[in-house]
Short mmCIF file of C-alpha atoms in Angstrom, two decimals:
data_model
loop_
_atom_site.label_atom_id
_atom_site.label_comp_id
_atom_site.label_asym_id
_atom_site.label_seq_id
_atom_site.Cartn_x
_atom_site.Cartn_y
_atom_site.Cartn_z
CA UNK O 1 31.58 1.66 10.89
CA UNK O 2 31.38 3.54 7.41
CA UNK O 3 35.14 2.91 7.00
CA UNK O 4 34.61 -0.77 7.74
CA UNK O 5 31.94 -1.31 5.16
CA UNK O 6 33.92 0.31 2.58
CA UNK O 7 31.95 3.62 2.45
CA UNK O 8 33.80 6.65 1.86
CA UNK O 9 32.57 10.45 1.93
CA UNK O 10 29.43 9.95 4.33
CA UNK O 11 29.18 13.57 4.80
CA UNK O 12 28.90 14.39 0.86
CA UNK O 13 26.16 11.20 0.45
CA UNK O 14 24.36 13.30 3.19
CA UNK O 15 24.13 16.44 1.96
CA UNK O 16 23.58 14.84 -1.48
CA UNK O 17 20.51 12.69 -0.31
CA UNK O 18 18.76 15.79 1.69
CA UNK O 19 19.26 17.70 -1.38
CA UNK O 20 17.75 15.28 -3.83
CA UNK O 21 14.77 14.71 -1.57
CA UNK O 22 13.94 18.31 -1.04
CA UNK O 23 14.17 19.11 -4.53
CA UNK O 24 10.14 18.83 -5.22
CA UNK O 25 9.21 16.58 -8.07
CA UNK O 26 6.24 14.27 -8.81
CA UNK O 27 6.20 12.14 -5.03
CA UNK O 28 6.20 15.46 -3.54
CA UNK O 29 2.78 16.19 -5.91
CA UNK O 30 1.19 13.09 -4.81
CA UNK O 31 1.96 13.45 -0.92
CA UNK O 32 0.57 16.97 -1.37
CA UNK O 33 -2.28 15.92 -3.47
CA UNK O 34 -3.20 13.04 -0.83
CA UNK O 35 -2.50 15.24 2.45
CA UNK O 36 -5.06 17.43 0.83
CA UNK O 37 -7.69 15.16 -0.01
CA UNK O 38 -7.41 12.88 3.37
CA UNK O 39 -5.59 14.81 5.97
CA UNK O 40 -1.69 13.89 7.36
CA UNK O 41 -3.15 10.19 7.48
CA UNK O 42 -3.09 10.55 3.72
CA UNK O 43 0.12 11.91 3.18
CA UNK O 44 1.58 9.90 5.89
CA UNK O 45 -0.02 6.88 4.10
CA UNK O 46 1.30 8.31 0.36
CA UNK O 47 5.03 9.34 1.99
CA UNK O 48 4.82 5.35 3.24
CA UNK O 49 4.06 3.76 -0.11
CA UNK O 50 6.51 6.02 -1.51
CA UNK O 51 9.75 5.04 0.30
CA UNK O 52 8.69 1.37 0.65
CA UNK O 53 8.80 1.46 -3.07
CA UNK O 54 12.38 3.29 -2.80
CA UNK O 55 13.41 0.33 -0.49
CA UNK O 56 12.25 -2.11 -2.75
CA UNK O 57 15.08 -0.28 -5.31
CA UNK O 58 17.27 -0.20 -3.05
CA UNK O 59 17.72 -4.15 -1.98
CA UNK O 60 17.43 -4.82 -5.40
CA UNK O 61 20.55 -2.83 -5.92
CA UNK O 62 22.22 -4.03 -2.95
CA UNK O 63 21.95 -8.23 -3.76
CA UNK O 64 22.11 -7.44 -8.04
CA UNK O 65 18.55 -7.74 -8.82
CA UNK O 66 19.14 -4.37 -10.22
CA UNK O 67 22.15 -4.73 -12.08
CA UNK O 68 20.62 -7.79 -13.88
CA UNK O 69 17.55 -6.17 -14.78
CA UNK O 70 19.20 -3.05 -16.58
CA UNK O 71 21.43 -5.49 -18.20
CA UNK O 72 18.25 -8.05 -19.55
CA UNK O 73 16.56 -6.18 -22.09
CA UNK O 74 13.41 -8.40 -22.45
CA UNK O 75 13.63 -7.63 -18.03
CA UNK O 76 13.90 -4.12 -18.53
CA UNK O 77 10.77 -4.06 -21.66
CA UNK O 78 8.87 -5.90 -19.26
CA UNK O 79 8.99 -3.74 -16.18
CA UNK O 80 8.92 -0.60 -18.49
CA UNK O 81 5.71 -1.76 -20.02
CA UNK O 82 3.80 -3.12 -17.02
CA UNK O 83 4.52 0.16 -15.02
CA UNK O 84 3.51 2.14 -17.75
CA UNK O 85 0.26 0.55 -18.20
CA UNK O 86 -0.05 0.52 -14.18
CA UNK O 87 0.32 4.33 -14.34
CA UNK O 88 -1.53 5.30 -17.50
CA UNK O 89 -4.91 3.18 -16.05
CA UNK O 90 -4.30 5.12 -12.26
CA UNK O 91 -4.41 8.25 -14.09
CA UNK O 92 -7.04 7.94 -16.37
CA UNK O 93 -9.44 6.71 -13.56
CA UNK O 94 -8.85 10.05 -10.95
CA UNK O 95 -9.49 11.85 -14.00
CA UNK O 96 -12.66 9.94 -15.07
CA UNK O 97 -13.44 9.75 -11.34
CA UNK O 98 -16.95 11.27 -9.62
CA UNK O 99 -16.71 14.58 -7.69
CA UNK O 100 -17.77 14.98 -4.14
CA UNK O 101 -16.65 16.62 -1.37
CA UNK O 102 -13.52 16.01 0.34
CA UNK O 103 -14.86 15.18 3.60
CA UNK O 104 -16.99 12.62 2.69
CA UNK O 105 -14.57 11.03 0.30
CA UNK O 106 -12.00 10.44 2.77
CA UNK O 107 -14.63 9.13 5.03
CA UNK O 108 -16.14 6.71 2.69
CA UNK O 109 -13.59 4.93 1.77
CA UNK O 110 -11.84 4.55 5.76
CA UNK O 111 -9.18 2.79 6.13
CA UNK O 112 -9.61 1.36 2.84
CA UNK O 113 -8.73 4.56 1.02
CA UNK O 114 -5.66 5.14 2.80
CA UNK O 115 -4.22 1.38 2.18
CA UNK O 116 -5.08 2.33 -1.62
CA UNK O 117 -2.85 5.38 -1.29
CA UNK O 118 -0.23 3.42 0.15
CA UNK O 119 0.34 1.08 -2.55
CA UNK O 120 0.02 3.52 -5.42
CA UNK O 121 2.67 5.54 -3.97
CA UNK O 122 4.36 1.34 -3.52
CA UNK O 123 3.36 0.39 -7.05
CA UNK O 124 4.69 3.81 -8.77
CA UNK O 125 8.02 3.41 -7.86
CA UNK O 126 8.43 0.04 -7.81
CA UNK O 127 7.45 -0.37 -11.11
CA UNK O 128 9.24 2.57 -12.48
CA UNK O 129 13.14 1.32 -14.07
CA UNK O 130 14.22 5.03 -13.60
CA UNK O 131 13.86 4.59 -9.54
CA UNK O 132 16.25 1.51 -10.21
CA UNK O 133 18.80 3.61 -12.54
CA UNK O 134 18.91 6.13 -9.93
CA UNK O 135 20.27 4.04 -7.10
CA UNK O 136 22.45 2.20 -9.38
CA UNK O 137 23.88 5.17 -10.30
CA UNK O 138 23.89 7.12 -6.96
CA UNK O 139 24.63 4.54 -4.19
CA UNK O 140 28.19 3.14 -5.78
CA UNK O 141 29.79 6.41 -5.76
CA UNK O 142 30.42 6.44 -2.08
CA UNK O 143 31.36 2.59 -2.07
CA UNK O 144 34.75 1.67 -2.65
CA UNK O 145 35.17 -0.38 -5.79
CA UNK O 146 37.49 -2.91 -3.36
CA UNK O 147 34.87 -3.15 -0.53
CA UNK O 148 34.52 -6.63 0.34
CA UNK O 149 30.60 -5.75 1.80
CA UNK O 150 29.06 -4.35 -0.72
CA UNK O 151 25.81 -5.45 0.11
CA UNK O 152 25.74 -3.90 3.68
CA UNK O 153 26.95 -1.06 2.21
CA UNK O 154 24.42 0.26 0.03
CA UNK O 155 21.93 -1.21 2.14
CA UNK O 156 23.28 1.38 5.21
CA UNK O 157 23.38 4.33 2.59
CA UNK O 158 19.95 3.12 0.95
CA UNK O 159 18.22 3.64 4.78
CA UNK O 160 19.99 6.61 5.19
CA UNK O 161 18.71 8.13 2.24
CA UNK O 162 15.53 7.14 2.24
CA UNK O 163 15.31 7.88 6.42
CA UNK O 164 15.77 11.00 5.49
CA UNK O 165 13.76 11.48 2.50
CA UNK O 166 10.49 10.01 4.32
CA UNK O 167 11.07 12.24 7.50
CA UNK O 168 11.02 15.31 4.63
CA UNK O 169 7.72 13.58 3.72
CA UNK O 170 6.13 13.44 6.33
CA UNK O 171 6.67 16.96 7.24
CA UNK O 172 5.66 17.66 3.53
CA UNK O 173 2.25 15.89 4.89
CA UNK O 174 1.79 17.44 7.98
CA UNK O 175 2.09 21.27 6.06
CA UNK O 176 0.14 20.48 3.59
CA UNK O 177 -2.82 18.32 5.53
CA UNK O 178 -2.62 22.10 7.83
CA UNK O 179 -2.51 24.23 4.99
CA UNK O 180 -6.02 22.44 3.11
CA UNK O 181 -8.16 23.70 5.89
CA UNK O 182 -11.77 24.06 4.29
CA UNK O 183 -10.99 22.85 0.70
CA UNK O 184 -11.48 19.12 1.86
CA UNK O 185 -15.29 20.79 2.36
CA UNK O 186 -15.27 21.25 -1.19
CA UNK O 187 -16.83 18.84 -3.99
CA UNK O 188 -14.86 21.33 -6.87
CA UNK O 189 -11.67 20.69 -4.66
CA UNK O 190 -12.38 16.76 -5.41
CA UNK O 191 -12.47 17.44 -9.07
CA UNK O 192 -9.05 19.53 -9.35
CA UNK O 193 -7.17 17.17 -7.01
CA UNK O 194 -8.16 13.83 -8.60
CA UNK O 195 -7.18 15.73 -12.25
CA UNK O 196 -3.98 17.08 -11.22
CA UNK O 197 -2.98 13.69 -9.75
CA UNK O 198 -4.78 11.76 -12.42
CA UNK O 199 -2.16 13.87 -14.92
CA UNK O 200 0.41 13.51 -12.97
CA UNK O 201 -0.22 9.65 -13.29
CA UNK O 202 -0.44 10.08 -16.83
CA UNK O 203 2.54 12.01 -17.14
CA UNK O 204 4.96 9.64 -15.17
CA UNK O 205 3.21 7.17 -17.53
CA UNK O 206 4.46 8.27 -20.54
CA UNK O 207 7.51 9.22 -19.24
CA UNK O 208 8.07 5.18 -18.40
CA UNK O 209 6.94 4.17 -21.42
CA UNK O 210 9.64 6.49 -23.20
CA UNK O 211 12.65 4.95 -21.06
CA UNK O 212 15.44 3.47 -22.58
CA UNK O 213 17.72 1.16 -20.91
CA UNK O 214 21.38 2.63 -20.55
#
């Protein structure tokens, strides 16, 4: 089926994509950050958002929507900017954002919370170019430059990759959710999660804002 599609060294895309999405980096921070502060339905919900957004990417990548947009500045100034801003206002407000105990935050906000969770982990990567580099970059290696599909093929290797990457997550979750124990009890555990992911926001703010088209 590989061979069909035009897909060539499955077994090195494999060992590539497990390695990339065990190497811990700022989605990892934010599925810890959210296991911690509303259990494994937090990180689930954060690991969700997260590869949805990757998926997003990596359709995009498979039809040309990402080609075009790295090739149109104005495109590319555009998405830069608006994710920036996206990023720079999320982080600002967990930093600027009220302590209270764990337990009763995830409680308050229900099922509420956890859909907000789930579409800033979306929004982040969705609106980040550098997710869209990366697959443009990654996913035609293992295609052959002849293939006459293409578009099926970096559509398989995009679910493989990120199939992979959000079963890591989710285990990521589950460990960490475990691991909190008491600290979601905690009103001072409120106040260090919400800054470390409100400057992690920030962070991958700037970090946008400083990308340059290639």
């Amino acid at each position: 089926m590989a061979e069909a599609l035009g897909i060539h060294e499955l077994w090195l895309f494999v060992i590539s994509g497990l390695l990339l999405n065990i190497t811990p980096g700022p989605d990892t921070a934010y599925i810890i950050g959210r296991s911690i502060q509303f259990g494994w339905r937090g990180g689930v919900a954060a690991a969700t958002g997260i590869c949805a957004g990757c998926l997003v990417h990596v359709f995009g990548a498979a039809i040309g929507l990402s080609a075009l947009l790295m090739a149109s500045s104005a495109a590319f100034t555009v998405l830069k900017w608006v994710g920036a801003a996206y990023l720079l206002f999320t982080g600002v407000q967990m930093l600027l954002s009220r302590s209270r105990p764990l337990a009763e935050a995830a409680s308050a906000g229900g099922e509420a919370s956890l859909a907000c969770v789930f579409w800033q982990g979306a929004l982040t990567n969705v609106l980040n170019p550098k997710v869209a580099l990366f697959f443009l970059a990654f996913l035609p290696q293992f295609v052959a430059a002849e293939s006459a599909h293409k578009t099926l093929a970096f559509l398989a290797l995009g679910l493989i990759f990120i199939t992979s990457g959000t079963l890591w997550c989710f285990c990521i979750a589950a460990f960490a959710a475990r691991a909190a124990g008491r600290i979601r009890e905690s009103a001072g555990a409120v106040a260090w999660v919400n800054r470390a992911l409100g400057g992690l926001f920030v962070y991958l703010g700037i970090r946008v804002a400083m990308l340059e088209a290639r």
